Coordinates of C-alpha atoms in Angstrom, one line a residue:
Chain M
M1 CA 90.8 107.0 72.9
N2 CA 93.2 110.0 73.5
I3 CA 96.3 108.4 75.2
G4 CA 99.3 110.0 75.8
F5 CA 102.5 109.0 76.2
I6 CA 106.0 110.5 77.2
G7 CA 109.4 109.1 76.6
L8 CA 109.8 107.4 73.4
G9 CA 113.1 105.5 73.7
I10 CA 114.0 102.4 73.3
M11 CA 111.6 101.0 75.6
G12 CA 108.9 103.8 74.9
R13 CA 108.8 103.6 71.1
P14 CA 107.6 99.9 70.1
M15 CA 105.1 100.0 73.9
A16 CA 103.5 103.5 71.9
L17 CA 103.5 101.3 69.1
H18 CA 101.6 99.3 69.9
L19 CA 98.8 101.6 71.3
Q20 CA 98.9 103.3 67.9
A21 CA 98.4 100.0 66.2
A22 CA 95.0 99.2 67.9
G23 CA 93.3 102.7 66.8
H24 CA 94.4 104.7 69.4
R25 CA 95.4 108.0 68.7
L26 CA 98.2 109.4 70.3
A27 CA 99.9 112.6 71.6
V28 CA 103.3 112.7 72.1
V29 CA 106.1 115.4 73.0
K30 CA 108.1 116.9 70.3
N31 CA 111.6 116.7 72.3
R32 CA 115.3 117.3 71.6
S33 CA 115.2 114.5 69.2
D34 CA 112.9 114.4 66.2
I35 CA 109.6 112.1 66.9
P36 CA 109.9 109.1 64.8
A37 CA 108.2 109.2 61.2
D38 CA 105.9 106.5 62.1
F39 CA 103.7 108.8 64.8
V40 CA 103.7 110.9 62.8
D41 CA 102.5 109.0 60.2
G42 CA 100.3 107.6 62.0
G43 CA 97.9 110.6 63.3
A44 CA 99.8 111.1 66.2
L45 CA 99.7 115.0 67.8
V46 CA 102.7 116.0 68.0
C47 CA 102.8 118.5 71.6
A48 CA 105.4 121.2 72.9
S49 CA 105.2 120.1 76.6
P50 CA 103.8 117.4 78.4
R51 CA 101.5 120.3 79.7
E52 CA 99.8 120.4 76.2
V53 CA 99.8 116.0 76.0
A54 CA 98.2 116.2 79.1
E55 CA 95.4 119.0 77.8
A56 CA 95.0 116.9 74.4
S57 CA 95.0 113.1 76.2
D58 CA 93.1 110.9 78.5
I59 CA 94.9 108.8 79.6
I60 CA 98.8 110.3 80.2
I61 CA 101.5 106.7 79.8
M62 CA 105.1 107.9 81.3
M63 CA 107.9 105.8 79.8
V64 CA 111.4 108.1 81.4
P65 CA 115.1 106.6 82.7
D66 CA 114.7 107.7 86.8
T67 CA 112.7 109.0 89.7
P68 CA 113.6 113.2 88.7
D69 CA 112.8 112.3 85.1
V70 CA 109.0 111.5 86.0
E71 CA 108.7 114.4 88.6
R72 CA 110.1 117.5 86.1
V73 CA 107.5 115.5 83.4
L74 CA 104.8 116.0 86.5
F75 CA 105.6 118.4 87.8
G76 CA 108.2 121.2 86.4
P77 CA 107.2 124.1 84.2
G78 CA 105.3 123.0 81.2
G79 CA 104.6 119.7 83.2
I80 CA 101.3 116.9 83.3
A81 CA 100.2 118.4 86.8
E82 CA 99.9 121.6 84.4
G83 CA 97.4 119.9 81.5
I84 CA 95.6 117.4 83.6
G85 CA 92.1 117.7 85.2
A86 CA 89.5 116.2 86.7
G87 CA 89.0 112.4 86.1
K88 CA 92.3 112.0 83.6
L89 CA 94.5 109.0 84.4
V90 CA 98.1 108.9 84.5
V91 CA 100.6 105.6 84.2
D92 CA 103.8 105.7 85.2
M93 CA 105.7 102.7 83.6
S94 CA 108.8 103.6 84.0
S95 CA 111.8 102.4 87.0
I96 CA 111.5 104.5 90.1
D97 CA 111.3 105.2 93.8
P98 CA 108.5 103.6 95.2
I99 CA 108.1 105.7 98.1
A100 CA 108.8 108.7 95.4
T101 CA 106.0 107.3 93.2
R102 CA 103.6 107.5 96.1
G103 CA 103.9 111.2 96.9
F104 CA 104.1 111.8 93.4
A105 CA 100.4 109.9 92.9
E106 CA 99.0 111.5 96.1
R107 CA 99.9 115.4 94.9
I108 CA 97.9 113.9 91.4
R109 CA 95.2 112.9 93.2
A110 CA 94.8 116.6 94.8
L111 CA 94.1 117.9 91.0
G112 CA 91.4 114.8 90.3
S113 CA 92.7 112.7 88.3
D114 CA 93.8 109.1 88.9
Y115 CA 97.2 107.6 88.8
V116 CA 98.9 104.3 88.8
D117 CA 101.9 102.6 88.2
A118 CA 102.9 100.0 86.1
P119 CA 106.8 99.5 86.0
V120 CA 108.0 96.1 83.2
S121 CA 110.3 93.9 82.5
G122 CA 111.2 92.1 79.7
G123 CA 113.5 94.4 78.3
E124 CA 114.3 95.6 73.9
V125 CA 112.4 92.2 73.2
G126 CA 109.5 91.9 75.5
A127 CA 108.9 95.7 74.4
K128 CA 108.9 94.7 70.7
N129 CA 107.1 91.9 70.9
A130 CA 103.7 92.6 73.4
A131 CA 104.8 90.8 75.9
L132 CA 106.3 92.5 78.9
T133 CA 105.6 91.5 82.4
I134 CA 103.8 94.9 84.0
M135 CA 103.4 94.7 87.9
C136 CA 101.1 97.3 89.0
G137 CA 100.1 100.2 91.9
G138 CA 96.5 101.9 91.6
E139 CA 93.2 101.7 93.2
P140 CA 90.9 98.9 91.5
D141 CA 89.4 101.3 89.5
A142 CA 92.3 103.0 87.9
F143 CA 94.6 99.4 87.5
A144 CA 91.1 98.4 85.7
R145 CA 90.8 101.9 83.5
A146 CA 94.0 100.9 82.0
L147 CA 94.4 97.1 81.7
P148 CA 93.8 96.8 78.5
L149 CA 96.7 99.2 77.5
F150 CA 98.4 97.2 79.2
E151 CA 97.4 94.3 77.3
L152 CA 98.3 95.6 74.0
M153 CA 101.4 96.0 75.4
G154 CA 102.7 93.5 77.8
K155 CA 101.4 89.1 78.6
N156 CA 102.0 88.9 82.6
I157 CA 99.7 91.6 84.2
T158 CA 99.7 91.6 87.8
H159 CA 98.1 93.9 90.5
V160 CA 100.0 93.9 93.3
G161 CA 98.0 95.9 95.4
G162 CA 97.7 100.0 96.1
V163 CA 99.4 103.1 94.4
G164 CA 103.6 102.4 94.6
D165 CA 103.0 98.6 94.8
G166 CA 104.3 98.4 91.3
Q167 CA 107.8 100.2 91.7
V168 CA 107.6 97.7 95.4
A169 CA 107.3 94.3 93.1
K170 CA 109.8 95.8 90.2
V171 CA 112.1 96.4 92.9
A172 CA 111.6 92.9 94.8
N173 CA 112.5 92.0 91.0
Q174 CA 115.3 93.5 90.5
I175 CA 117.0 92.5 94.1
I176 CA 116.4 88.7 93.5
V177 CA 117.7 89.0 89.6
A178 CA 121.2 90.6 91.2
L179 CA 121.3 88.0 94.3
N180 CA 121.0 85.2 92.0
I181 CA 123.2 86.2 89.6
Q182 CA 125.9 86.3 92.8
A183 CA 125.2 83.3 94.0
V184 CA 125.6 81.9 90.6
S185 CA 128.8 83.4 90.4
E186 CA 130.3 82.8 93.8
A187 CA 128.9 78.9 93.2
L188 CA 130.7 78.5 89.5
V189 CA 134.1 80.4 90.5
F190 CA 133.9 77.9 93.8
A191 CA 133.9 75.3 91.0
A192 CA 136.3 76.3 88.8
K193 CA 138.7 77.4 91.7
A194 CA 138.9 74.0 93.2
G195 CA 139.4 71.7 90.4
A196 CA 136.4 71.2 88.2
D197 CA 134.7 72.0 84.8
P198 CA 131.9 74.5 85.7
A199 CA 129.6 73.4 82.5
K200 CA 129.2 70.0 84.1
V201 CA 128.8 71.1 87.8
R202 CA 126.0 74.0 86.1
E203 CA 124.7 70.6 84.4
A204 CA 124.3 68.4 88.0
L205 CA 122.3 71.3 89.3
L206 CA 119.7 72.0 86.6
G207 CA 116.9 70.8 87.8
G208 CA 117.6 71.0 92.2
F209 CA 116.7 73.3 94.2
A210 CA 119.7 75.4 92.9
S211 CA 117.4 75.3 89.6
S212 CA 116.6 79.0 89.0
R213 CA 115.9 80.8 85.1
I214 CA 120.0 83.2 86.2
L215 CA 121.7 79.1 86.5
E216 CA 119.4 78.4 83.1
V217 CA 120.5 81.9 81.0
H218 CA 123.3 83.6 83.5
A219 CA 125.2 81.2 84.0
E220 CA 125.6 79.3 80.6
R221 CA 126.5 83.4 79.0
M222 CA 128.7 83.2 82.1
I223 CA 130.7 79.8 81.1
K224 CA 130.4 80.9 77.1
R225 CA 131.9 83.9 78.0
T226 CA 129.1 86.2 75.8
F227 CA 127.9 89.5 77.8
D228 CA 126.5 91.7 75.1
P229 CA 123.6 92.9 76.5
G230 CA 120.7 92.4 77.6
F231 CA 120.3 93.6 80.6
R232 CA 123.1 96.5 81.4
I233 CA 125.0 96.6 84.0
E234 CA 124.3 100.3 84.5
L235 CA 120.7 99.8 84.4
H236 CA 120.5 97.4 87.2
Q237 CA 123.0 99.5 89.3
K238 CA 120.6 102.0 89.1
D239 CA 117.4 99.5 90.0
L240 CA 120.0 98.3 93.3
N241 CA 120.3 102.4 93.9
L242 CA 116.4 102.5 94.6
A243 CA 116.7 98.9 96.5
L244 CA 119.4 100.5 98.4
G245 CA 117.5 103.8 98.9
S246 CA 114.3 103.0 99.5
A247 CA 115.4 100.9 102.3
R248 CA 118.0 103.0 103.3
S249 CA 114.8 105.4 103.7
L250 CA 112.2 102.9 105.0
G251 CA 115.0 101.1 108.4
L252 CA 116.0 98.1 106.4
A253 CA 119.4 96.6 106.1
L254 CA 119.9 94.2 103.3
P255 CA 123.9 93.1 103.3
N256 CA 123.3 90.8 100.2
T257 CA 121.6 93.4 97.5
A258 CA 124.4 95.9 99.0
I259 CA 127.6 93.2 98.3
A260 CA 125.9 92.9 94.4
Q261 CA 125.8 96.1 94.0
Q262 CA 129.4 97.0 95.3
M263 CA 130.6 94.0 93.0
F264 CA 128.4 95.9 90.1
S265 CA 130.7 98.3 91.2
S266 CA 133.8 96.5 90.6
C267 CA 132.4 95.9 86.8
V268 CA 132.4 99.4 86.2
S269 CA 136.1 99.9 87.7
M270 CA 137.3 97.1 84.1
G271 CA 134.7 99.2 81.5
G272 CA 131.6 97.4 82.4
E273 CA 129.1 99.4 82.2
G274 CA 127.5 98.0 79.4
W275 CA 128.4 94.5 79.5
D276 CA 125.2 92.4 80.7
H277 CA 125.0 92.4 84.5
S278 CA 125.8 88.5 84.0
A279 CA 129.2 89.5 83.9
L280 CA 129.0 89.9 87.6
V281 CA 131.0 87.0 87.6
K282 CA 134.0 88.4 86.5
A283 CA 134.1 90.6 89.6
I284 CA 133.8 87.3 92.3
E285 CA 136.6 86.3 90.0
Q286 CA 138.8 89.2 90.5
L287 CA 138.2 88.0 94.8
G288 CA 139.6 84.5 93.6
N289 CA 142.4 85.6 90.5
C290 CA 140.6 83.3 88.6
R291 CA 138.6 82.4 85.6
L292 CA 136.1 80.3 84.7
G293 CA 136.6 78.4 82.0
E294 CA 140.1 78.6 79.4
Chain G
M6 CA 127.4 41.6 95.2
N7 CA 128.9 42.5 99.3
I8 CA 128.3 45.6 99.4
G9 CA 129.4 47.4 102.6
F10 CA 127.3 50.1 104.2
I11 CA 128.9 52.3 107.0
G12 CA 126.3 54.6 109.0
L13 CA 122.9 53.6 108.9
G14 CA 121.5 57.0 109.8
I15 CA 118.3 59.2 108.6
M16 CA 119.6 59.5 105.5
G17 CA 122.1 55.5 104.8
R18 CA 119.3 53.7 106.1
P19 CA 117.0 53.4 103.6
M20 CA 119.8 54.1 101.1
A21 CA 121.0 50.8 102.0
L22 CA 117.3 49.1 102.0
H23 CA 117.2 50.0 98.6
L24 CA 120.2 48.3 97.9
Q25 CA 119.3 45.0 99.8
A26 CA 115.9 44.6 98.0
A27 CA 117.6 44.2 94.7
G28 CA 119.5 41.4 96.0
H29 CA 122.9 43.0 97.3
R30 CA 124.3 41.4 100.5
L31 CA 124.9 43.7 102.8
A32 CA 127.9 43.8 105.5
V33 CA 127.1 46.4 108.3
V34 CA 129.2 48.0 111.7
K35 CA 127.9 46.9 114.6
N36 CA 128.0 49.8 117.0
R37 CA 126.4 51.8 119.7
S38 CA 123.4 51.8 118.6
D39 CA 122.0 48.0 117.3
I40 CA 121.3 47.2 113.9
P41 CA 117.8 47.5 112.6
A42 CA 116.0 43.7 112.2
D43 CA 115.2 44.7 108.5
F44 CA 119.3 44.0 107.8
V45 CA 119.8 41.4 109.8
D46 CA 116.0 39.2 108.6
G47 CA 116.9 40.8 104.9
G48 CA 120.7 38.4 105.9
A49 CA 123.4 41.3 106.3
L50 CA 126.5 40.2 107.9
V51 CA 127.1 42.0 110.8
C52 CA 130.7 43.6 111.4
A53 CA 132.5 44.3 114.6
S54 CA 134.6 47.1 112.8
P55 CA 134.2 48.9 109.1
R56 CA 138.5 47.0 108.2
E57 CA 135.4 43.1 109.0
V58 CA 133.1 45.3 106.8
A59 CA 135.4 45.8 104.2
E60 CA 137.1 42.7 104.1
A61 CA 133.7 41.2 103.8
S62 CA 133.0 43.3 100.1
D63 CA 133.8 44.2 97.1
I64 CA 132.6 47.8 97.3
I65 CA 132.4 50.1 100.8
I66 CA 130.3 53.2 100.7
M67 CA 130.1 55.5 103.3
M68 CA 127.3 57.8 104.8
V69 CA 128.5 59.6 107.7
P70 CA 127.7 63.3 108.8
D71 CA 131.2 65.2 108.1
T72 CA 135.1 65.4 107.0
P73 CA 136.7 64.2 110.9
D74 CA 133.9 61.0 110.6
V75 CA 134.8 59.7 107.0
E76 CA 138.4 60.2 107.5
R77 CA 137.9 58.0 111.2
V78 CA 136.5 55.2 109.1
L79 CA 138.8 55.2 106.1
F80 CA 141.9 55.5 108.6
G81 CA 141.6 55.4 112.1
P82 CA 141.7 51.9 114.3
G83 CA 140.0 49.5 113.3
G84 CA 139.2 51.4 109.7
I85 CA 138.6 49.9 106.3
A86 CA 142.1 50.8 105.4
E87 CA 143.1 48.0 106.8
G88 CA 140.9 45.8 105.9
I89 CA 140.7 46.6 102.4
G90 CA 143.2 45.2 99.2
A91 CA 143.2 45.6 96.1
G92 CA 140.9 45.9 93.4
K93 CA 137.9 46.7 95.4
L94 CA 135.6 50.0 95.6
V95 CA 135.3 53.5 98.1
V96 CA 132.1 55.4 97.4
D97 CA 131.7 58.2 100.1
M98 CA 128.3 59.2 100.7
S99 CA 128.0 61.3 102.4
S100 CA 128.7 65.1 101.6
I101 CA 132.3 66.6 103.4
D102 CA 135.4 68.5 102.5
P103 CA 136.3 68.0 98.7
I104 CA 140.2 68.7 98.9
A105 CA 140.5 66.5 102.4
T106 CA 138.3 63.4 99.6
R107 CA 141.0 64.0 96.8
G108 CA 143.6 63.3 99.3
F109 CA 141.4 59.7 101.1
A110 CA 141.1 58.8 97.4
E111 CA 144.7 59.3 96.8
R112 CA 145.8 56.8 100.2
I113 CA 143.0 54.2 99.5
R114 CA 144.3 54.0 95.5
A115 CA 147.9 53.4 97.0
L116 CA 146.6 50.8 98.6
G117 CA 145.6 49.4 95.1
S118 CA 141.7 50.0 95.2
D119 CA 139.6 53.1 93.6
Y120 CA 137.6 55.9 95.2
V121 CA 134.3 57.6 94.2
D122 CA 133.2 60.7 96.1
A123 CA 129.1 60.2 95.3
P124 CA 127.8 63.7 97.3
V125 CA 123.4 63.6 97.1
S126 CA 120.6 66.3 97.5
G127 CA 117.1 65.4 98.0
G128 CA 116.6 64.5 101.8
E129 CA 114.7 61.8 103.9
V130 CA 112.0 61.7 101.0
G131 CA 114.6 61.5 98.5
A132 CA 116.2 58.1 99.7
K133 CA 113.2 56.7 100.7
N134 CA 111.7 57.9 96.8
A135 CA 115.4 56.5 95.7
A136 CA 115.1 59.6 94.2
L137 CA 118.5 61.3 95.4
T138 CA 120.2 63.8 93.0
I139 CA 124.0 62.2 92.7
M140 CA 126.8 64.2 92.1
C141 CA 129.7 62.3 91.4
G142 CA 133.5 62.4 91.7
G143 CA 136.4 59.8 90.0
E144 CA 137.3 58.2 87.6
P145 CA 135.3 56.5 84.5
D146 CA 135.8 52.8 85.4
A147 CA 134.8 53.6 88.7
F148 CA 132.4 56.0 88.0
A149 CA 130.6 52.7 85.8
R150 CA 131.5 49.7 88.6
A151 CA 129.6 52.3 91.2
L152 CA 126.7 53.2 88.2
P153 CA 123.7 50.2 89.0
L154 CA 123.9 51.1 92.5
F155 CA 123.1 54.4 92.3
E156 CA 120.7 54.1 90.1
L157 CA 118.8 52.0 93.3
M158 CA 119.3 55.2 95.7
G159 CA 118.8 58.0 92.6
K160 CA 117.5 59.1 89.5
N161 CA 119.7 62.2 89.0
I162 CA 122.8 61.4 88.9
T163 CA 126.0 63.0 86.9
H164 CA 129.6 62.1 86.5
V165 CA 130.8 65.5 87.2
G166 CA 134.8 64.8 86.7
G167 CA 137.1 63.7 88.8
V168 CA 138.0 62.4 92.3
G169 CA 136.8 65.4 94.8
D170 CA 134.8 66.7 91.9
G171 CA 131.3 66.0 93.3
Q172 CA 131.9 66.9 96.2
V173 CA 132.4 70.2 94.7
A174 CA 129.0 70.2 93.0
K175 CA 127.4 69.4 95.9
V176 CA 128.7 72.2 98.2
A177 CA 128.4 74.9 94.5
N178 CA 124.4 73.1 95.3
Q179 CA 124.4 74.5 98.8
I180 CA 126.1 77.9 98.0
I181 CA 123.4 78.7 95.3
V182 CA 120.8 77.2 98.0
A183 CA 121.5 79.7 100.5
L184 CA 121.8 82.8 98.4
N185 CA 118.9 82.6 96.0
I186 CA 116.9 81.8 100.0
Q187 CA 118.7 85.4 100.7
A188 CA 118.1 86.6 97.9
V189 CA 114.2 85.7 98.5
S190 CA 114.1 86.7 101.9
E191 CA 115.8 90.5 101.0
A192 CA 113.7 91.2 98.2
L193 CA 110.0 90.5 100.2
V194 CA 110.8 92.0 104.0
F195 CA 111.8 94.4 101.8
A196 CA 108.0 94.7 100.3
A197 CA 106.5 94.0 103.3
K198 CA 108.7 97.3 105.0
A199 CA 107.1 99.7 102.2
G200 CA 103.5 98.3 102.4
A201 CA 103.5 95.8 99.3
D202 CA 102.2 92.1 100.0
P203 CA 105.0 89.6 99.4
A204 CA 102.3 86.9 98.5
K205 CA 101.3 89.6 95.4
V206 CA 104.6 90.7 94.4
R207 CA 105.7 86.6 94.3
E208 CA 103.0 85.9 92.2
A209 CA 103.8 89.1 89.3
L210 CA 107.5 87.3 90.1
L211 CA 107.1 83.9 89.5
G212 CA 107.6 83.3 85.6
G213 CA 109.7 86.3 84.9
F214 CA 113.2 85.8 85.6
A215 CA 113.7 86.2 89.4
S216 CA 111.6 82.9 88.7
S217 CA 113.6 79.9 91.1
R218 CA 112.7 76.5 92.6
I219 CA 113.8 78.5 96.0
L220 CA 110.5 81.0 94.9
E221 CA 108.3 78.4 94.6
V222 CA 108.7 76.6 97.7
H223 CA 110.6 78.0 100.0
A224 CA 108.8 81.6 99.4
E225 CA 105.7 80.2 100.1
R226 CA 106.9 79.0 103.7
M227 CA 108.6 81.6 104.9
I228 CA 105.0 84.1 103.8
K229 CA 102.6 80.1 104.9
R230 CA 105.4 80.8 108.3
T231 CA 106.1 76.9 108.0
F232 CA 109.6 76.1 109.1
D233 CA 109.5 73.0 110.2
P234 CA 112.7 71.3 108.5
G235 CA 112.8 70.6 105.4
F236 CA 116.2 70.8 105.5
R237 CA 118.1 72.1 109.0
I238 CA 119.4 75.4 109.6
E239 CA 122.3 73.7 111.7
L240 CA 122.7 71.5 108.5
H241 CA 123.0 74.6 106.1
Q242 CA 125.9 75.6 108.5
K243 CA 127.8 72.4 108.2
D244 CA 127.7 73.1 103.9
L245 CA 128.9 77.2 103.9
N246 CA 131.6 75.8 106.7
L247 CA 132.5 73.5 103.7
A248 CA 132.6 76.7 101.3
L249 CA 133.8 78.9 103.3
G250 CA 136.6 76.9 104.5
S251 CA 137.9 75.6 101.1
A252 CA 137.4 78.9 99.7
R253 CA 140.0 80.1 102.1
S254 CA 142.2 77.4 101.8
L255 CA 142.0 77.7 97.6
G256 CA 142.4 81.4 98.1
L257 CA 139.1 82.9 97.1
A258 CA 136.1 85.6 98.8
L259 CA 132.7 84.3 98.9
P260 CA 131.3 87.4 99.9
N261 CA 127.9 86.7 100.1
T262 CA 127.7 82.7 100.9
A263 CA 130.1 84.5 104.0
I264 CA 127.2 86.8 104.9
A265 CA 124.6 83.9 104.4
Q266 CA 126.0 82.3 107.3
Q267 CA 126.0 84.9 109.0
M268 CA 122.4 84.6 108.8
F269 CA 122.0 81.8 109.5
S270 CA 124.1 82.3 112.5
S271 CA 121.1 85.1 113.8
C272 CA 119.0 82.2 113.3
V273 CA 121.0 79.7 115.7
S274 CA 121.0 83.2 118.5
M275 CA 116.5 82.9 118.3
G276 CA 116.9 79.3 119.3
G277 CA 117.0 78.5 115.0
E278 CA 119.2 75.9 114.6
G279 CA 116.6 73.3 114.3
W280 CA 113.6 75.6 111.5
D281 CA 113.8 75.1 107.8
H282 CA 116.5 77.4 106.2
S283 CA 114.4 78.9 104.1
A284 CA 114.2 80.7 107.9
L285 CA 116.2 82.8 107.0
V286 CA 113.7 85.2 106.3
K287 CA 113.7 85.5 110.4
A288 CA 117.3 86.7 110.1
I289 CA 116.7 89.7 107.2
E290 CA 113.2 90.6 109.0
Q291 CA 115.3 91.5 112.5
L292 CA 117.6 94.1 110.3
G293 CA 114.5 95.6 109.5
N294 CA 112.5 95.2 112.6
C295 CA 109.5 93.8 111.0
R296 CA 108.2 90.8 109.5
L297 CA 106.7 88.9 106.7
G298 CA 103.1 89.1 106.5
E299 CA 101.1 89.3 109.9

């Protein structure tokens, strides 16, 4: 199939290579940076703009950083909207604003094509191993059309609901991950401040109702002080901005999400925008002028 | 062995019966309420006061509601301190203040006896099935002396550290459980408010980094609106009071724990002190004037 892929970054590059390796013909955009040789050698069509990519493709996938990037790729000068006719499918795998997503989908549908939002989790490792979790929103037909491509890139693929619902699920995921990190941080810093060994406390709690992937994985990073990402604080800040911005426009208060965002900002004040998000514990430590472990 | 057991409530009664069934001779206190026939038929010694229980026992276990109750049983008129000599062991399985616990232990040790704090989680079901999680603090010898009794009442038994550290672990557990409930509540209410199906979102998130026992068990209760306890909000409020009170005296701010406590208070304003703690979601729903599901 002819597939356009826009956004060949840390995530997009390995994802697109899986599609090419399965025999699909890619169309990509020549950008500021050169197109990696892998794509050219694999027969990819190198285009001058998203418009040309859309003209040359049946399905156009986007994997770009943020909401304004998606908007520019879709509707900016030389954008997808200029090159898309009827009967094509746009798949946005970026993690962006759910409400803006619904507006983008409406405008693409008005041109006669379909739209699926399909943000991922699993990071660079998941992208390289074709093991991403993919959360999808869109009409059943459109989802079915994209599914064979998703199966080349991910493992845990859920059709959550209508268009935008994939982004909603991704935001919900990032809320829970941030707040579970804060939960473990408050509990372990409390334990250390009260004179107990945080590693022993973590051990006593695993297996009970406090157990979580975050208590397994991130609590260990906190105790061992290994804050290399992983998932960078500045990216989690972007995701919580989506949560808080959407919540504001929907009319909903998310108090603990708001505080977690403030704790990430406190980490940034320490120079931590590039730390793993488990380093949120350092902001809680500062609230008690103490430190987990030595 | 001669074992004193003070506090034959919903938790204490089944715990004490396991000890009696294993052949230990119990000493219990005749209180406002009658002693259940099970204990009398099983040969238990019915005493007039904790002092008499302490005189008649090698190990004295307490399972009472709160810090002032433990203090009264230990040091009030007719309390354990009046009847305890050298070489005995006091085991407090109540969930109480970790810092007060260390003071109690010091006073008991000054009388020549040992002290272990061993709060539990697992609720009435865990108590009946002898499947409690038991978090222990105390000297290694004292812990070893109590361990055979713990093994008659629980399954996941951890020696966390010195005296008080069991209570610290229990408080840490209750912080994480409350904040993970709030995490799931904010995420699912956000999802519902943004137009997605919370049940589908939960399904998409299970197995990823957002996964937790709370997402498995309590999120389902939220979606199905089954708020029969389980674990009552008023009890979780007591535990968060321990967390926030101890944190204040230690000099530590726990912002999300403080907010979760406020959300529980909001539930109480709706008449919810007896609801399961997963009903915290109702306070978040009120922050968005909405409701998960129908």
